[in-house]
């Protein structure tokens, strides 16, 4: 939604200002979690950000996308 987009934009701008970008990602084992759902372990690291590992969920919505809940959790990594 609009609120989430504004929040994500602000978090990304803040991360850039802190030197946390660009990020590198590695994705661990991907496992089916039901029809149209998969889970994976994702590790993200940046120049001024220690590696952070998190379990995420992907959903098939005309193509594989990060679930809304997982996207919110990933963005929370930048709020510190």
Coordinates of N, CA and C in Angstrom, one line a residue:
X1 N 0.8 -1.2 0.0 CA 0.0 0.0 0.0 C 0.9 1.3 0.0
X2 N 0.2 2.4 0.0 CA 0.9 3.7 -0.1 C 1.7 3.9 1.2
X3 N 1.2 3.6 2.3 CA 1.9 3.8 3.6 C 3.2 3.0 3.6
X4 N 3.1 1.7 3.2 CA 4.2 0.8 3.2 C 5.3 1.3 2.2
X5 N 4.9 1.8 1.1 CA 5.8 2.3 0.1 C 6.6 3.5 0.6
X6 N 5.9 4.4 1.3 CA 6.6 5.6 1.9 C 7.5 5.2 2.9
X7 N 7.1 4.2 3.8 CA 8.0 3.7 4.8 C 9.2 3.1 4.2
X8 N 9.0 2.2 3.2 CA 10.1 1.5 2.6 C 11.1 2.5 2.0
X9 N 10.6 3.5 1.3 CA 11.4 4.6 0.7 C 12.3 5.3 1.7
X10 N 11.6 5.6 2.8 CA 12.4 6.3 3.9 C 13.4 5.5 4.5
X11 N 13.1 4.2 4.7 CA 14.1 3.3 5.3 C 15.3 3.1 4.3
X12 N 15.0 3.0 3.0 CA 16.1 2.8 2.0 C 17.0 4.0 1.9
X13 N 16.3 5.2 1.9 CA 17.1 6.4 1.9 C 18.0 6.6 3.1
X14 N 17.5 6.2 4.3 CA 18.3 6.2 5.5 C 19.4 5.2 5.4
X15 N 19.2 4.0 4.9 CA 20.2 3.0 4.7 C 21.3 3.5 3.8
X16 N 21.0 4.2 2.7 CA 22.0 4.7 1.8 C 22.8 5.8 2.5
X17 N 22.1 6.7 3.3 CA 22.8 7.7 4.0 C 23.8 7.1 5.0
X18 N 23.5 6.0 5.6 CA 24.4 5.3 6.6 C 25.4 4.5 6.0
X19 N 25.5 4.4 4.7 CA 26.5 3.6 4.0 C 26.2 2.1 4.0
X20 N 24.9 1.7 4.3 CA 24.6 0.3 4.3 C 24.3 -0.3 3.0
X21 N 24.3 0.5 1.9 CA 24.0 0.0 0.6 C 25.3 0.0 -0.2
X22 N 25.5 -0.7 -1.2 CA 24.6 -1.8 -1.7 C 24.7 -3.0 -0.9
X23 N 23.7 -3.8 -0.9 CA 23.6 -5.1 -0.2 C 24.0 -6.2 -1.1
X24 N 24.6 -7.2 -0.5 CA 24.7 -8.5 -1.2 C 23.9 -9.5 -0.5
X25 N 23.3 -10.4 -1.2 CA 22.4 -11.4 -0.7 C 22.8 -12.8 -1.1
X26 N 22.6 -13.7 -0.2 CA 22.8 -15.1 -0.5 C 21.6 -15.8 0.0
X27 N 21.1 -16.8 -0.8 CA 19.8 -17.5 -0.4 C 20.2 -18.9 -0.2
X28 N 19.8 -19.4 1.0 CA 20.1 -20.8 1.4 C 19.0 -21.7 0.8
X29 N 18.9 -22.8 1.4 CA 17.9 -23.8 0.8 C 16.5 -23.3 0.6
X30 N 16.0 -23.5 -0.5 CA 14.6 -23.1 -0.8 C 13.7 -24.4 -0.7
X31 N 12.7 -24.3 0.1 CA 11.8 -25.4 0.3 C 10.4 -25.1 0.1
X32 N 9.6 -26.0 -0.6 CA 8.2 -25.8 -0.7 C 7.5 -25.7 0.6
X33 N 6.5 -24.9 0.8 CA 5.8 -24.7 2.0 C 4.3 -24.8 1.8
X34 N 3.9 -25.3 0.7 CA 2.4 -25.4 0.4 C 2.2 -24.9 -1.1
X35 N 1.0 -25.0 -1.5 CA 0.7 -24.6 -2.9 C 1.0 -23.1 -3.1
X36 N 1.9 -22.8 -4.0 CA 2.3 -21.4 -4.3 C 3.1 -20.7 -3.3
X37 N 3.7 -21.5 -2.3 CA 4.5 -20.9 -1.3 C 5.8 -21.6 -1.1
X38 N 6.9 -20.9 -0.8 CA 8.2 -21.5 -0.6 C 8.9 -20.6 0.5
X39 N 9.7 -21.3 1.2 CA 10.5 -20.6 2.2 C 12.0 -20.7 1.9
X40 N 12.8 -19.8 2.4 CA 14.2 -19.8 2.2 C 14.9 -19.1 3.3
X41 N 16.2 -19.4 3.5 CA 17.0 -18.6 4.4 C 17.8 -17.6 3.6
X42 N 17.7 -16.3 3.9 CA 18.4 -15.3 3.2 C 19.4 -14.6 4.1
X43 N 20.6 -14.3 3.6 CA 21.6 -13.6 4.4 C 21.9 -12.3 3.6
X44 N 21.8 -11.2 4.2 CA 22.1 -9.9 3.6 C 23.2 -9.2 4.4
X45 N 24.1 -8.6 3.6 CA 25.3 -7.9 4.2 C 25.6 -6.7 3.4
X46 N 26.0 -5.6 4.0 CA 26.4 -4.4 3.3 C 27.7 -3.8 3.8
X47 N 28.2 -2.8 3.2 CA 29.5 -2.2 3.6 C 29.6 -1.8 5.1
X48 N 28.5 -1.3 5.6 CA 28.5 -0.9 7.0 C 27.4 -1.6 7.8
X49 N 27.1 -2.8 7.4 CA 26.1 -3.5 8.0 C 26.5 -5.0 8.1
X50 N 26.5 -5.5 9.4 CA 26.9 -6.9 9.5 C 26.0 -7.9 8.8
X51 N 26.4 -9.0 8.5 CA 25.6 -10.0 7.9 C 24.4 -10.4 8.8
X52 N 23.2 -10.4 8.2 CA 22.0 -10.7 9.0 C 21.3 -11.8 8.2
X53 N 20.9 -12.9 8.9 CA 20.2 -14.0 8.3 C 18.8 -14.1 8.8
X54 N 17.9 -14.4 7.9 CA 16.5 -14.4 8.2 C 15.8 -15.4 7.4
X55 N 14.8 -16.0 7.9 CA 13.9 -16.9 7.1 C 12.8 -16.1 6.4
X56 N 12.6 -16.3 5.1 CA 11.6 -15.5 4.4 C 10.7 -16.5 3.7
X57 N 9.5 -15.9 3.3 CA 8.5 -16.7 2.5 C 8.3 -16.0 1.2
X58 N 8.3 -16.8 0.2 CA 8.0 -16.3 -1.2 C 6.6 -16.9 -1.6
X59 N 5.8 -16.1 -2.3 CA 4.5 -16.5 -2.8 C 4.5 -16.4 -4.3
X60 N 3.8 -17.3 -5.0 CA 3.7 -17.3 -6.4 C 2.4 -16.5 -6.8
X61 N 2.6 -15.2 -7.2 CA 1.5 -14.4 -7.6 C 1.8 -13.9 -9.1
X62 N 1.7 -14.9 -10.0 CA 2.0 -14.6 -11.4 C 3.5 -14.5 -11.5
X63 N 4.3 -15.0 -10.6 CA 5.7 -14.9 -10.5 C 6.1 -14.9 -9.1
X64 N 7.3 -15.4 -8.7 CA 7.6 -15.5 -7.3 C 8.0 -14.1 -6.7
X65 N 7.4 -13.8 -5.6 CA 7.6 -12.5 -4.9 C 7.7 -12.8 -3.4
X66 N 8.4 -11.9 -2.8 CA 8.6 -11.9 -1.3 C 7.2 -11.6 -0.7
X67 N 6.8 -12.4 0.3 CA 5.5 -12.1 0.9 C 5.6 -10.8 1.6
X68 N 4.4 -10.2 1.8 CA 4.3 -8.9 2.5 C 4.9 -9.0 3.9
X69 N 4.7 -10.0 4.6 CA 5.2 -10.2 6.0 C 6.7 -10.2 5.9
X70 N 7.3 -11.0 5.0 CA 8.7 -11.1 4.9 C 9.3 -9.8 4.4
X71 N 8.7 -9.1 3.5 CA 9.2 -7.8 3.1 C 9.3 -6.8 4.2
X72 N 8.3 -6.8 5.1 CA 8.3 -6.0 6.2 C 9.4 -6.3 7.2
X73 N 9.7 -7.6 7.4 CA 10.8 -8.1 8.2 C 12.1 -7.7 7.7
X74 N 12.3 -7.8 6.4 CA 13.5 -7.4 5.7 C 13.8 -5.9 5.9
X75 N 12.7 -5.1 5.7 CA 12.9 -3.7 5.8 C 13.2 -3.3 7.2
X76 N 12.8 -4.1 8.2 CA 13.0 -3.8 9.6 C 14.5 -3.8 9.9
X77 N 15.3 -4.6 9.1 CA 16.7 -4.6 9.3 C 17.4 -3.3 9.2
X78 N 16.8 -2.4 8.5 CA 17.3 -1.0 8.3 C 16.9 0.0 9.2
X79 N 16.0 -0.3 10.1 CA 15.4 0.6 11.1 C 16.3 0.9 12.3
X80 N 17.4 0.1 12.4 CA 18.3 0.3 13.6 C 19.3 1.4 13.3

